[in-house]
Structure formats: C-alpha cells, structure tokens
mmCIF file with all atom_site columns, C-alpha atoms in Angstrom:
data_model
loop_
_atom_site.group_PDB
_atom_site.id
_atom_site.type_symbol
_atom_site.label_atom_id
_atom_site.label_alt_id
_atom_site.label_comp_id
_atom_site.label_asym_id
_atom_site.label_entity_id
_atom_site.label_seq_id
_atom_site.pdbx_PDB_ins_code
_atom_site.Cartn_x
_atom_site.Cartn_y
_atom_site.Cartn_z
_atom_site.occupancy
_atom_site.B_iso_or_equiv
_atom_site.pdbx_formal_charge
_atom_site.auth_seq_id
_atom_site.auth_comp_id
_atom_site.auth_asym_id
_atom_site.auth_atom_id
_atom_site.pdbx_PDB_model_num
ATOM 1   C CA . UNK A 1 1   ? -23.058 -8.118 -53.128 1.00 55.00 ? 1   UNK A CA 1
ATOM 2   C CA . UNK A 1 2   ? -20.507 -5.597 -54.332 1.00 66.00 ? 2   UNK A CA 1
ATOM 3   C CA . UNK A 1 3   ? -19.600 -2.700 -52.129 1.00 93.00 ? 3   UNK A CA 1
ATOM 4   C CA . UNK A 1 4   ? -17.093 -0.712 -50.178 1.00 96.00 ? 4   UNK A CA 1
ATOM 5   C CA . UNK A 1 5   ? -15.884 -1.841 -46.766 1.00 96.00 ? 5   UNK A CA 1
ATOM 6   C CA . UNK A 1 6   ? -14.335 0.515  -44.284 1.00 96.00 ? 6   UNK A CA 1
ATOM 7   C CA . UNK A 1 7   ? -12.850 -0.667 -41.048 1.00 91.00 ? 7   UNK A CA 1
ATOM 8   C CA . UNK A 1 8   ? -12.962 -0.158 -38.205 1.00 92.00 ? 8   UNK A CA 1
ATOM 9   C CA . UNK A 1 9   ? -16.242 1.697  -37.629 1.00 93.00 ? 9   UNK A CA 1
ATOM 10  C CA . UNK A 1 10  ? -14.867 3.473  -34.548 1.00 95.00 ? 10  UNK A CA 1
ATOM 11  C CA . UNK A 1 11  ? -11.222 4.213  -33.841 1.00 94.00 ? 11  UNK A CA 1
ATOM 12  C CA . UNK A 1 12  ? -9.597  5.838  -30.831 1.00 94.00 ? 12  UNK A CA 1
ATOM 13  C CA . UNK A 1 13  ? -6.009  7.046  -30.732 1.00 92.00 ? 13  UNK A CA 1
ATOM 14  C CA . UNK A 1 14  ? -3.755  9.115  -28.566 1.00 91.00 ? 14  UNK A CA 1
ATOM 15  C CA . UNK A 1 15  ? -2.386  12.360 -29.908 1.00 91.00 ? 15  UNK A CA 1
ATOM 16  C CA . UNK A 1 16  ? 0.952   11.913 -31.651 1.00 90.00 ? 16  UNK A CA 1
ATOM 17  C CA . UNK A 1 17  ? 0.199   8.458  -33.036 1.00 91.00 ? 17  UNK A CA 1
ATOM 18  C CA . UNK A 1 18  ? -0.242  7.674  -36.705 1.00 94.00 ? 18  UNK A CA 1
ATOM 19  C CA . UNK A 1 19  ? -3.340  5.665  -37.574 1.00 95.00 ? 19  UNK A CA 1
ATOM 20  C CA . UNK A 1 20  ? -4.353  3.880  -40.781 1.00 96.00 ? 20  UNK A CA 1
ATOM 21  C CA . UNK A 1 21  ? -7.944  3.588  -41.962 1.00 96.00 ? 21  UNK A CA 1
ATOM 22  C CA . UNK A 1 22  ? -8.823  0.710  -44.244 1.00 97.00 ? 22  UNK A CA 1
ATOM 23  C CA . UNK A 1 23  ? -10.934 0.917  -47.414 1.00 97.00 ? 23  UNK A CA 1
ATOM 24  C CA . UNK A 1 24  ? -11.611 -2.053 -49.687 1.00 97.00 ? 24  UNK A CA 1
ATOM 25  C CA . UNK A 1 25  ? -13.941 -2.256 -52.695 1.00 97.00 ? 25  UNK A CA 1
ATOM 26  C CA . UNK A 1 26  ? -15.056 -5.169 -54.865 1.00 96.00 ? 26  UNK A CA 1
ATOM 27  C CA . UNK A 1 27  ? -16.886 -3.049 -57.435 1.00 94.00 ? 27  UNK A CA 1
ATOM 28  C CA . UNK A 1 28  ? -13.965 -3.170 -59.886 1.00 93.00 ? 28  UNK A CA 1
ATOM 29  C CA . UNK A 1 29  ? -13.859 0.656  -59.793 1.00 93.00 ? 29  UNK A CA 1
ATOM 30  C CA . UNK A 1 30  ? -10.754 2.470  -60.972 1.00 91.00 ? 30  UNK A CA 1
ATOM 31  C CA . UNK A 1 31  ? -11.258 5.665  -58.976 1.00 92.00 ? 31  UNK A CA 1
ATOM 32  C CA . UNK A 1 32  ? -11.218 5.861  -55.188 1.00 94.00 ? 32  UNK A CA 1
ATOM 33  C CA . UNK A 1 33  ? -11.573 8.804  -52.821 1.00 94.00 ? 33  UNK A CA 1
ATOM 34  C CA . UNK A 1 34  ? -11.174 9.796  -49.205 1.00 97.00 ? 34  UNK A CA 1
ATOM 35  C CA . UNK A 1 35  ? -13.415 12.480 -47.716 1.00 96.00 ? 35  UNK A CA 1
ATOM 36  C CA . UNK A 1 36  ? -13.521 14.028 -44.310 1.00 96.00 ? 36  UNK A CA 1
ATOM 37  C CA . UNK A 1 37  ? -16.839 15.085 -42.749 1.00 95.00 ? 37  UNK A CA 1
ATOM 38  C CA . UNK A 1 38  ? -17.119 17.490 -39.814 1.00 91.00 ? 38  UNK A CA 1
ATOM 39  C CA . UNK A 1 39  ? -20.388 18.589 -38.149 1.00 81.00 ? 39  UNK A CA 1
ATOM 40  C CA . UNK A 1 40  ? -22.139 21.304 -40.118 1.00 72.00 ? 40  UNK A CA 1
ATOM 41  C CA . UNK A 1 41  ? -19.771 21.006 -43.066 1.00 76.00 ? 41  UNK A CA 1
ATOM 42  C CA . UNK A 1 42  ? -19.954 19.266 -46.364 1.00 83.00 ? 42  UNK A CA 1
ATOM 43  C CA . UNK A 1 43  ? -17.603 16.526 -47.441 1.00 92.00 ? 43  UNK A CA 1
ATOM 44  C CA . UNK A 1 44  ? -14.064 17.695 -48.048 1.00 93.00 ? 44  UNK A CA 1
ATOM 45  C CA . UNK A 1 45  ? -11.741 15.780 -50.354 1.00 93.00 ? 45  UNK A CA 1
ATOM 46  C CA . UNK A 1 46  ? -8.484  14.562 -48.813 1.00 95.00 ? 46  UNK A CA 1
ATOM 47  C CA . UNK A 1 47  ? -6.918  12.382 -51.541 1.00 96.00 ? 47  UNK A CA 1
ATOM 48  C CA . UNK A 1 48  ? -8.056  10.561 -54.628 1.00 93.00 ? 48  UNK A CA 1
ATOM 49  C CA . UNK A 1 49  ? -6.674  7.888  -56.906 1.00 93.00 ? 49  UNK A CA 1
ATOM 50  C CA . UNK A 1 50  ? -7.611  7.415  -60.542 1.00 90.00 ? 50  UNK A CA 1
ATOM 51  C CA . UNK A 1 51  ? -5.668  4.205  -61.020 1.00 91.00 ? 51  UNK A CA 1
ATOM 52  C CA . UNK A 1 52  ? -3.331  1.814  -59.243 1.00 94.00 ? 52  UNK A CA 1
ATOM 53  C CA . UNK A 1 53  ? -0.011  3.327  -58.123 1.00 95.00 ? 53  UNK A CA 1
ATOM 54  C CA . UNK A 1 54  ? -1.280  6.848  -58.729 1.00 94.00 ? 54  UNK A CA 1
ATOM 55  C CA . UNK A 1 55  ? -2.921  9.344  -56.368 1.00 95.00 ? 55  UNK A CA 1
ATOM 56  C CA . UNK A 1 56  ? -3.434  13.102 -56.091 1.00 93.00 ? 56  UNK A CA 1
ATOM 57  C CA . UNK A 1 57  ? -3.972  15.535 -53.254 1.00 94.00 ? 57  UNK A CA 1
ATOM 58  C CA . UNK A 1 58  ? -7.437  16.890 -52.652 1.00 91.00 ? 58  UNK A CA 1
ATOM 59  C CA . UNK A 1 59  ? -8.371  20.105 -50.881 1.00 89.00 ? 59  UNK A CA 1
ATOM 60  C CA . UNK A 1 60  ? -7.154  19.151 -47.382 1.00 94.00 ? 60  UNK A CA 1
ATOM 61  C CA . UNK A 1 61  ? -4.287  16.669 -47.876 1.00 96.00 ? 61  UNK A CA 1
ATOM 62  C CA . UNK A 1 62  ? -1.933  18.112 -45.248 1.00 96.00 ? 62  UNK A CA 1
ATOM 63  C CA . UNK A 1 63  ? -1.278  15.625 -42.462 1.00 96.00 ? 63  UNK A CA 1
ATOM 64  C CA . UNK A 1 64  ? -2.586  12.650 -44.445 1.00 97.00 ? 64  UNK A CA 1
ATOM 65  C CA . UNK A 1 65  ? -0.993  10.035 -46.699 1.00 97.00 ? 65  UNK A CA 1
ATOM 66  C CA . UNK A 1 66  ? -2.370  7.292  -48.941 1.00 98.00 ? 66  UNK A CA 1
ATOM 67  C CA . UNK A 1 67  ? -1.240  4.388  -51.064 1.00 97.00 ? 67  UNK A CA 1
ATOM 68  C CA . UNK A 1 68  ? -2.844  2.509  -53.962 1.00 97.00 ? 68  UNK A CA 1
ATOM 69  C CA . UNK A 1 69  ? -0.896  -0.694 -54.451 1.00 97.00 ? 69  UNK A CA 1
ATOM 70  C CA . UNK A 1 70  ? -3.981  -2.696 -55.437 1.00 96.00 ? 70  UNK A CA 1
ATOM 71  C CA . UNK A 1 71  ? -7.094  -1.696 -57.333 1.00 96.00 ? 71  UNK A CA 1
ATOM 72  C CA . UNK A 1 72  ? -9.300  -2.893 -54.489 1.00 97.00 ? 72  UNK A CA 1
ATOM 73  C CA . UNK A 1 73  ? -7.555  -1.085 -51.654 1.00 98.00 ? 73  UNK A CA 1
ATOM 74  C CA . UNK A 1 74  ? -6.967  2.586  -50.787 1.00 98.00 ? 74  UNK A CA 1
ATOM 75  C CA . UNK A 1 75  ? -5.806  2.955  -47.168 1.00 98.00 ? 75  UNK A CA 1
ATOM 76  C CA . UNK A 1 76  ? -5.562  6.382  -45.538 1.00 97.00 ? 76  UNK A CA 1
ATOM 77  C CA . UNK A 1 77  ? -2.971  7.200  -42.876 1.00 97.00 ? 77  UNK A CA 1
ATOM 78  C CA . UNK A 1 78  ? -3.728  10.043 -40.516 1.00 96.00 ? 78  UNK A CA 1
ATOM 79  C CA . UNK A 1 79  ? -0.343  11.239 -39.327 1.00 94.00 ? 79  UNK A CA 1
ATOM 80  C CA . UNK A 1 80  ? 0.599   13.074 -36.174 1.00 89.00 ? 80  UNK A CA 1
ATOM 81  C CA . UNK A 1 81  ? 1.066   16.159 -38.343 1.00 88.00 ? 81  UNK A CA 1
ATOM 82  C CA . UNK A 1 82  ? -2.704  16.457 -38.849 1.00 90.00 ? 82  UNK A CA 1
ATOM 83  C CA . UNK A 1 83  ? -3.650  19.187 -36.383 1.00 90.00 ? 83  UNK A CA 1
ATOM 84  C CA . UNK A 1 84  ? -7.318  18.306 -35.945 1.00 92.00 ? 84  UNK A CA 1
ATOM 85  C CA . UNK A 1 85  ? -7.758  14.617 -36.832 1.00 94.00 ? 85  UNK A CA 1
ATOM 86  C CA . UNK A 1 86  ? -10.993 13.854 -34.960 1.00 95.00 ? 86  UNK A CA 1
ATOM 87  C CA . UNK A 1 87  ? -13.655 13.470 -37.654 1.00 96.00 ? 87  UNK A CA 1
ATOM 88  C CA . UNK A 1 88  ? -15.803 11.078 -39.661 1.00 96.00 ? 88  UNK A CA 1
ATOM 89  C CA . UNK A 1 89  ? -13.856 9.655  -42.611 1.00 97.00 ? 89  UNK A CA 1
ATOM 90  C CA . UNK A 1 90  ? -15.624 8.383  -45.703 1.00 97.00 ? 90  UNK A CA 1
ATOM 91  C CA . UNK A 1 91  ? -14.112 6.329  -48.486 1.00 98.00 ? 91  UNK A CA 1
ATOM 92  C CA . UNK A 1 92  ? -15.807 6.295  -51.880 1.00 96.00 ? 92  UNK A CA 1
ATOM 93  C CA . UNK A 1 93  ? -15.298 4.888  -55.334 1.00 95.00 ? 93  UNK A CA 1
ATOM 94  C CA . UNK A 1 94  ? -16.668 5.227  -58.825 1.00 91.00 ? 94  UNK A CA 1
ATOM 95  C CA . UNK A 1 95  ? -16.084 3.492  -62.105 1.00 84.00 ? 95  UNK A CA 1
ATOM 96  C CA . UNK A 1 96  ? -13.833 6.153  -63.585 1.00 76.00 ? 96  UNK A CA 1
ATOM 97  C CA . UNK A 1 97  ? -12.569 9.528  -62.429 1.00 69.00 ? 97  UNK A CA 1
ATOM 98  C CA . UNK A 1 98  ? -13.531 11.263 -65.657 1.00 72.00 ? 98  UNK A CA 1
ATOM 99  C CA . UNK A 1 99  ? -16.961 9.800  -66.284 1.00 68.00 ? 99  UNK A CA 1
ATOM 100 C CA . UNK A 1 100 ? -18.980 11.873 -63.771 1.00 77.00 ? 100 UNK A CA 1
ATOM 101 C CA . UNK A 1 101 ? -20.638 8.708  -62.489 1.00 86.00 ? 101 UNK A CA 1
ATOM 102 C CA . UNK A 1 102 ? -22.022 8.779  -58.943 1.00 90.00 ? 102 UNK A CA 1
ATOM 103 C CA . UNK A 1 103 ? -19.929 7.958  -55.921 1.00 93.00 ? 103 UNK A CA 1
ATOM 104 C CA . UNK A 1 104 ? -20.441 4.798  -53.875 1.00 95.00 ? 104 UNK A CA 1
ATOM 105 C CA . UNK A 1 105 ? -19.573 5.340  -50.229 1.00 97.00 ? 105 UNK A CA 1
ATOM 106 C CA . UNK A 1 106 ? -18.428 3.027  -47.478 1.00 97.00 ? 106 UNK A CA 1
ATOM 107 C CA . UNK A 1 107 ? -20.014 3.147  -44.033 1.00 95.00 ? 107 UNK A CA 1
ATOM 108 C CA . UNK A 1 108 ? -17.296 5.422  -42.706 1.00 96.00 ? 108 UNK A CA 1
ATOM 109 C CA . UNK A 1 109 ? -14.812 5.376  -39.832 1.00 97.00 ? 109 UNK A CA 1
ATOM 110 C CA . UNK A 1 110 ? -15.286 7.696  -36.886 1.00 95.00 ? 110 UNK A CA 1
ATOM 111 C CA . UNK A 1 111 ? -11.840 8.627  -35.566 1.00 96.00 ? 111 UNK A CA 1
ATOM 112 C CA . UNK A 1 112 ? -11.380 10.177 -32.145 1.00 95.00 ? 112 UNK A CA 1
ATOM 113 C CA . UNK A 1 113 ? -7.965  11.440 -31.115 1.00 93.00 ? 113 UNK A CA 1
ATOM 114 C CA . UNK A 1 114 ? -7.410  12.521 -27.521 1.00 91.00 ? 114 UNK A CA 1
ATOM 115 C CA . UNK B 2 1   ? -12.091 28.537 -55.938 1.00 57.00 ? 1   UNK B CA 1
ATOM 116 C CA . UNK B 2 2   ? -15.120 26.353 -56.336 1.00 61.00 ? 2   UNK B CA 1
ATOM 117 C CA . UNK B 2 3   ? -17.792 26.859 -53.667 1.00 78.00 ? 3   UNK B CA 1
ATOM 118 C CA . UNK B 2 4   ? -21.121 25.135 -53.356 1.00 86.00 ? 4   UNK B CA 1
ATOM 119 C CA . UNK B 2 5   ? -23.440 26.540 -50.710 1.00 89.00 ? 5   UNK B CA 1
ATOM 120 C CA . UNK B 2 6   ? -26.683 25.029 -49.486 1.00 93.00 ? 6   UNK B CA 1
ATOM 121 C CA . UNK B 2 7   ? -29.514 26.651 -47.585 1.00 95.00 ? 7   UNK B CA 1
ATOM 122 C CA . UNK B 2 8   ? -30.956 26.210 -45.105 1.00 96.00 ? 8   UNK B CA 1
ATOM 123 C CA . UNK B 2 9   ? -28.399 24.410 -42.939 1.00 93.00 ? 9   UNK B CA 1
ATOM 124 C CA . UNK B 2 10  ? -31.172 22.934 -40.782 1.00 95.00 ? 10  UNK B CA 1
ATOM 125 C CA . UNK B 2 11  ? -34.907 22.512 -41.318 1.00 97.00 ? 11  UNK B CA 1
ATOM 126 C CA . UNK B 2 12  ? -37.526 21.167 -38.918 1.00 97.00 ? 12  UNK B CA 1
ATOM 127 C CA . UNK B 2 13  ? -40.927 20.357 -40.397 1.00 98.00 ? 13  UNK B CA 1
ATOM 128 C CA . UNK B 2 14  ? -44.104 18.721 -39.192 1.00 98.00 ? 14  UNK B CA 1
ATOM 129 C CA . UNK B 2 15  ? -44.827 15.431 -40.898 1.00 98.00 ? 15  UNK B CA 1
ATOM 130 C CA . UNK B 2 16  ? -46.885 16.154 -43.985 1.00 98.00 ? 16  UNK B CA 1
ATOM 131 C CA . UNK B 2 17  ? -45.372 19.584 -44.638 1.00 98.00 ? 17  UNK B CA 1
ATOM 132 C CA . UNK B 2 18  ? -43.260 20.277 -47.693 1.00 98.00 ? 18  UNK B CA 1
ATOM 133 C CA . UNK B 2 19  ? -39.495 20.842 -47.638 1.00 98.00 ? 19  UNK B CA 1
ATOM 134 C CA . UNK B 2 20  ? -37.069 22.511 -50.033 1.00 98.00 ? 20  UNK B CA 1
ATOM 135 C CA . UNK B 2 21  ? -33.291 22.806 -49.992 1.00 98.00 ? 21  UNK B CA 1
ATOM 136 C CA . UNK B 2 22  ? -31.380 25.086 -52.339 1.00 98.00 ? 22  UNK B CA 1
ATOM 137 C CA . UNK B 2 23  ? -27.902 24.643 -53.746 1.00 96.00 ? 23  UNK B CA 1
ATOM 138 C CA . UNK B 2 24  ? -25.873 27.516 -55.237 1.00 95.00 ? 24  UNK B CA 1
ATOM 139 C CA . UNK B 2 25  ? -22.526 27.336 -56.974 1.00 92.00 ? 25  UNK B CA 1
ATOM 140 C CA . UNK B 2 26  ? -20.049 30.140 -57.531 1.00 89.00 ? 26  UNK B CA 1
ATOM 141 C CA . UNK B 2 27  ? -19.232 28.689 -60.960 1.00 89.00 ? 27  UNK B CA 1
ATOM 142 C CA . UNK B 2 28  ? -21.088 26.940 -63.755 1.00 91.00 ? 28  UNK B CA 1
ATOM 143 C CA . UNK B 2 29  ? -21.527 23.219 -63.201 1.00 90.00 ? 29  UNK B CA 1
ATOM 144 C CA . UNK B 2 30  ? -21.423 20.534 -65.866 1.00 89.00 ? 30  UNK B CA 1
ATOM 145 C CA . UNK B 2 31  ? -23.855 18.464 -63.840 1.00 90.00 ? 31  UNK B CA 1
ATOM 146 C CA . UNK B 2 32  ? -25.155 18.149 -60.304 1.00 94.00 ? 32  UNK B CA 1
ATOM 147 C CA . UNK B 2 33  ? -25.794 15.158 -58.093 1.00 95.00 ? 33  UNK B CA 1
ATOM 148 C CA . UNK B 2 34  ? -27.889 14.820 -54.946 1.00 97.00 ? 34  UNK B CA 1
ATOM 149 C CA . UNK B 2 35  ? -27.104 12.510 -52.039 1.00 97.00 ? 35  UNK B CA 1
ATOM 150 C CA . UNK B 2 36  ? -28.967 11.605 -48.841 1.00 98.00 ? 36  UNK B CA 1
ATOM 151 C CA . UNK B 2 37  ? -27.216 10.689 -45.610 1.00 96.00 ? 37  UNK B CA 1
ATOM 152 C CA . UNK B 2 38  ? -29.328 9.127  -42.871 1.00 96.00 ? 38  UNK B CA 1
ATOM 153 C CA . UNK B 2 39  ? -28.269 9.858  -39.264 1.00 92.00 ? 39  UNK B CA 1
ATOM 154 C CA . UNK B 2 40  ? -25.215 7.732  -38.489 1.00 89.00 ? 40  UNK B CA 1
ATOM 155 C CA . UNK B 2 41  ? -25.008 6.554  -42.085 1.00 93.00 ? 41  UNK B CA 1
ATOM 156 C CA . UNK B 2 42  ? -23.143 7.310  -45.261 1.00 95.00 ? 42  UNK B CA 1
ATOM 157 C CA . UNK B 2 43  ? -24.216 9.392  -48.283 1.00 96.00 ? 43  UNK B CA 1
ATOM 158 C CA . UNK B 2 44  ? -26.315 7.537  -50.823 1.00 97.00 ? 44  UNK B CA 1
ATOM 159 C CA . UNK B 2 45  ? -26.726 8.749  -54.388 1.00 96.00 ? 45  UNK B CA 1
ATOM 160 C CA . UNK B 2 46  ? -30.232 9.928  -55.286 1.00 97.00 ? 46  UNK B CA 1
ATOM 161 C CA . UNK B 2 47  ? -30.077 11.479 -58.746 1.00 97.00 ? 47  UNK B CA 1
ATOM 162 C CA . UNK B 2 48  ? -27.988 13.327 -61.317 1.00 95.00 ? 48  UNK B CA 1
ATOM 163 C CA . UNK B 2 49  ? -29.080 16.328 -63.417 1.00 96.00 ? 49  UNK B CA 1
ATOM 164 C CA . UNK B 2 50  ? -27.175 17.310 -66.533 1.00 93.00 ? 50  UNK B CA 1
ATOM 165 C CA . UNK B 2 51  ? -29.202 19.621 -68.752 1.00 95.00 ? 51  UNK B CA 1
ATOM 166 C CA . UNK B 2 52  ? -29.955 23.293 -68.185 1.00 96.00 ? 52  UNK B CA 1
ATOM 167 C CA . UNK B 2 53  ? -33.448 23.678 -66.694 1.00 97.00 ? 53  UNK B CA 1
ATOM 168 C CA . UNK B 2 54  ? -33.819 19.926 -66.172 1.00 97.00 ? 54  UNK B CA 1
ATOM 169 C CA . UNK B 2 55  ? -36.499 18.689 -63.774 1.00 98.00 ? 55  UNK B CA 1
ATOM 170 C CA . UNK B 2 56  ? -36.646 15.113 -62.492 1.00 98.00 ? 56  UNK B CA 1
ATOM 171 C CA . UNK B 2 57  ? -39.047 13.449 -60.091 1.00 98.00 ? 57  UNK B CA 1
ATOM 172 C CA . UNK B 2 58  ? -38.715 10.472 -57.788 1.00 97.00 ? 58  UNK B CA 1
ATOM 173 C CA . UNK B 2 59  ? -42.078 9.860  -56.105 1.00 97.00 ? 59  UNK B CA 1
ATOM 174 C CA . UNK B 2 60  ? -42.430 12.796 -53.657 1.00 98.00 ? 60  UNK B CA 1
ATOM 175 C CA . UNK B 2 61  ? -39.004 14.263 -54.520 1.00 98.00 ? 61  UNK B CA 1
ATOM 176 C CA . UNK B 2 62  ? -38.569 16.865 -57.280 1.00 98.00 ? 62  UNK B CA 1
ATOM 177 C CA . UNK B 2 63  ? -35.105 17.913 -58.404 1.00 98.00 ? 63  UNK B CA 1
ATOM 178 C CA . UNK B 2 64  ? -34.396 20.963 -60.513 1.00 98.00 ? 64  UNK B CA 1
ATOM 179 C CA . UNK B 2 65  ? -31.255 22.270 -62.264 1.00 97.00 ? 65  UNK B CA 1
ATOM 180 C CA . UNK B 2 66  ? -31.175 25.980 -62.965 1.00 97.00 ? 66  UNK B CA 1
ATOM 181 C CA . UNK B 2 67  ? -31.099 27.498 -66.429 1.00 96.00 ? 67  UNK B CA 1
ATOM 182 C CA . UNK B 2 68  ? -27.624 28.915 -65.837 1.00 95.00 ? 68  UNK B CA 1
ATOM 183 C CA . UNK B 2 69  ? -26.432 25.597 -64.360 1.00 94.00 ? 69  UNK B CA 1
ATOM 184 C CA . UNK B 2 70  ? -25.261 27.352 -61.203 1.00 94.00 ? 70  UNK B CA 1
ATOM 185 C CA . UNK B 2 71  ? -28.072 26.356 -58.863 1.00 96.00 ? 71  UNK B CA 1
ATOM 186 C CA . UNK B 2 72  ? -30.302 23.447 -58.035 1.00 97.00 ? 72  UNK B CA 1
ATOM 187 C CA . UNK B 2 73  ? -33.110 22.559 -55.679 1.00 98.00 ? 73  UNK B CA 1
ATOM 188 C CA . UNK B 2 74  ? -34.656 19.507 -54.054 1.00 98.00 ? 74  UNK B CA 1
ATOM 189 C CA . UNK B 2 75  ? -38.310 19.677 -53.039 1.00 98.00 ? 75  UNK B CA 1
ATOM 190 C CA . UNK B 2 76  ? -40.027 17.008 -50.951 1.00 98.00 ? 76  UNK B CA 1
ATOM 191 C CA . UNK B 2 77  ? -43.819 17.001 -50.923 1.00 98.00 ? 77  UNK B CA 1
ATOM 192 C CA . UNK B 2 78  ? -45.667 15.837 -47.802 1.00 98.00 ? 78  UNK B CA 1
ATOM 193 C CA . UNK B 2 79  ? -42.637 14.804 -45.778 1.00 98.00 ? 79  UNK B CA 1
ATOM 194 C CA . UNK B 2 80  ? -42.555 11.522 -43.906 1.00 98.00 ? 80  UNK B CA 1
ATOM 195 C CA . UNK B 2 81  ? -40.384 10.436 -40.989 1.00 97.00 ? 81  UNK B CA 1
ATOM 196 C CA . UNK B 2 82  ? -38.390 8.292  -43.410 1.00 97.00 ? 82  UNK B CA 1
ATOM 197 C CA . UNK B 2 83  ? -37.206 11.502 -45.111 1.00 98.00 ? 83  UNK B CA 1
ATOM 198 C CA . UNK B 2 84  ? -35.093 12.410 -42.081 1.00 98.00 ? 84  UNK B CA 1
ATOM 199 C CA . UNK B 2 85  ? -31.429 12.939 -42.905 1.00 97.00 ? 85  UNK B CA 1
ATOM 200 C CA . UNK B 2 86  ? -28.958 15.334 -44.445 1.00 96.00 ? 86  UNK B CA 1
ATOM 201 C CA . UNK B 2 87  ? -29.305 16.139 -48.114 1.00 97.00 ? 87  UNK B CA 1
ATOM 202 C CA . UNK B 2 88  ? -26.183 17.113 -50.049 1.00 96.00 ? 88  UNK B CA 1
ATOM 203 C CA . UNK B 2 89  ? -25.828 18.521 -53.501 1.00 96.00 ? 89  UNK B CA 1
ATOM 204 C CA . UNK B 2 90  ? -22.558 17.914 -55.309 1.00 94.00 ? 90  UNK B CA 1
ATOM 205 C CA . UNK B 2 91  ? -21.415 19.361 -58.577 1.00 89.00 ? 91  UNK B CA 1
ATOM 206 C CA . UNK B 2 92  ? -18.732 19.048 -61.172 1.00 83.00 ? 92  UNK B CA 1
ATOM 207 C CA . UNK B 2 93  ? -17.214 22.320 -62.283 1.00 75.00 ? 93  UNK B CA 1
ATOM 208 C CA . UNK B 2 94  ? -17.219 22.516 -66.069 1.00 69.00 ? 94  UNK B CA 1
ATOM 209 C CA . UNK B 2 95  ? -13.965 20.982 -67.346 1.00 68.00 ? 95  UNK B CA 1
ATOM 210 C CA . UNK B 2 96  ? -12.971 19.525 -63.980 1.00 68.00 ? 96  UNK B CA 1
ATOM 211 C CA . UNK B 2 97  ? -13.268 16.000 -62.642 1.00 70.00 ? 97  UNK B CA 1
ATOM 212 C CA . UNK B 2 98  ? -13.561 16.545 -58.901 1.00 78.00 ? 98  UNK B CA 1
ATOM 213 C CA . UNK B 2 99  ? -16.943 16.578 -57.229 1.00 84.00 ? 99  UNK B CA 1
ATOM 214 C CA . UNK B 2 100 ? -17.553 19.539 -54.910 1.00 87.00 ? 100 UNK B CA 1
ATOM 215 C CA . UNK B 2 101 ? -20.045 18.890 -52.140 1.00 91.00 ? 101 UNK B CA 1
ATOM 216 C CA . UNK B 2 102 ? -22.436 21.440 -50.722 1.00 91.00 ? 102 UNK B CA 1
ATOM 217 C CA . UNK B 2 103 ? -22.616 22.049 -46.982 1.00 90.00 ? 103 UNK B CA 1
ATOM 218 C CA . UNK B 2 104 ? -25.780 19.961 -46.657 1.00 93.00 ? 104 UNK B CA 1
ATOM 219 C CA . UNK B 2 105 ? -29.257 20.547 -45.233 1.00 95.00 ? 105 UNK B CA 1
ATOM 220 C CA . UNK B 2 106 ? -30.242 18.499 -42.219 1.00 95.00 ? 106 UNK B CA 1
ATOM 221 C CA . UNK B 2 107 ? -33.954 17.686 -42.267 1.00 97.00 ? 107 UNK B CA 1
ATOM 222 C CA . UNK B 2 108 ? -35.852 16.759 -39.119 1.00 97.00 ? 108 UNK B CA 1
ATOM 223 C CA . UNK B 2 109 ? -39.450 15.563 -39.477 1.00 97.00 ? 109 UNK B CA 1
ATOM 224 C CA . UNK B 2 110 ? -41.616 15.858 -36.393 1.00 96.00 ? 110 UNK B CA 1
ATOM 225 C CA . UNK B 2 111 ? -44.319 13.148 -36.228 1.00 94.00 ? 111 UNK B CA 1
#
C-alpha cells in the first residue's frame, strides 16, 4: 500500500538539542509539506517542497530547517533556535503543489522538549 | 493575511443529535476541503467543494460552499459515536497554492 511514513511516533529531547523528524512517501508525489499542530489550533505550515532540491518557508519557519534530496524524503530538523518546539508534527504530500489535490498525511510525530 | 476561522471550537452532542460546524474565510477561496482527525490520529481528507453554492452529501454528512465562496459548513445528521473527532476545513485563496487550515471543531458524541 502506498502512504506516508513518519518516524518516530514519539520523540523526547532536552532543550538545546537539534532533532530531526523523518518523513518518507511512496506515493510518487512531487509536493511535500510539514505542519505543526498545537492544542486548540489548526494546522500551521512550517515548510513545503514542490520538487526535489527546492523548498520554501511556510508561515512559521523560524527555528526549523528542511532538505529535499530525494523525491521520497522530506526530513524536518527542529533546531535549538525554535523557542517552543513541543508539538505534534504532521508531514503531508500531494501529487502537485499547484493542482489543489487533497493532502495525504502521515501518522505524525509527537515531540516533547524538556 | 489569510485567516480561516471555524466555530464552534468544541461541541458535545448526545448520540442521535445533529451537529454543524461553520467555516469562515477572510478572503474568497478557490475551493475548500474538509478533513477529519480522529483522537490520536492524523487528518483524513473527506471532500472538496469548488463551485459557488455547491452542496455535496456523503451518507449522513452534508457539505456546503457559500455563494460568495468565503464560507462553508459541514452538517452531520443523527450523530454516531464513530463521528467523534476534530473536523477541519481548509481552503485555497484564489490565485494561491497554499492550503490554509481552519482552527477545527472537536466533536464529542455522548452515547
């Protein structure tokens, strides 16, 4: 079955450490996205990538970095510069960034920083 | 900037009662999508509306897109415990390619 795999499901880190969240898809989608979800809030866009070796900042990119070296993979690094990193992180993909097709989401990674 | 608000934020209903969530955008949307997120899960796409005034049904769920394409609603008839979750609307601003998510409505169904 095709889908999006995020790992790990739960992640714990000490303050001041960088941490990388994995996202892999086998849907052959060009566009990939990272969202952050906090209680009582909608999904907020961190970064997105329309194609390999290209990515753009979303609404809340500060303190995060990404790479897109392969079509299948879009890892997100939460750096020590992110002031409030504890959240639920969702990776998503869709066929093309400009086609308004629906998003397919991974199961998410819940990051806790203490 | 683009804002998509949803009301109510929370809704508790007795099983069998109806439920409606409303989505309002500050700008005109080219289309709107609805997603459902079960507790502990990830958002799952339900439906997309494109035309002004469009109404679509999925069994007990009725989705509506406003005439001005700035608001939308999701109505569930005779809720069941399987309807529990958070419902999000998400819209594309006309001419843009990023999807803006609403704040979500968390539905609790009391058996």
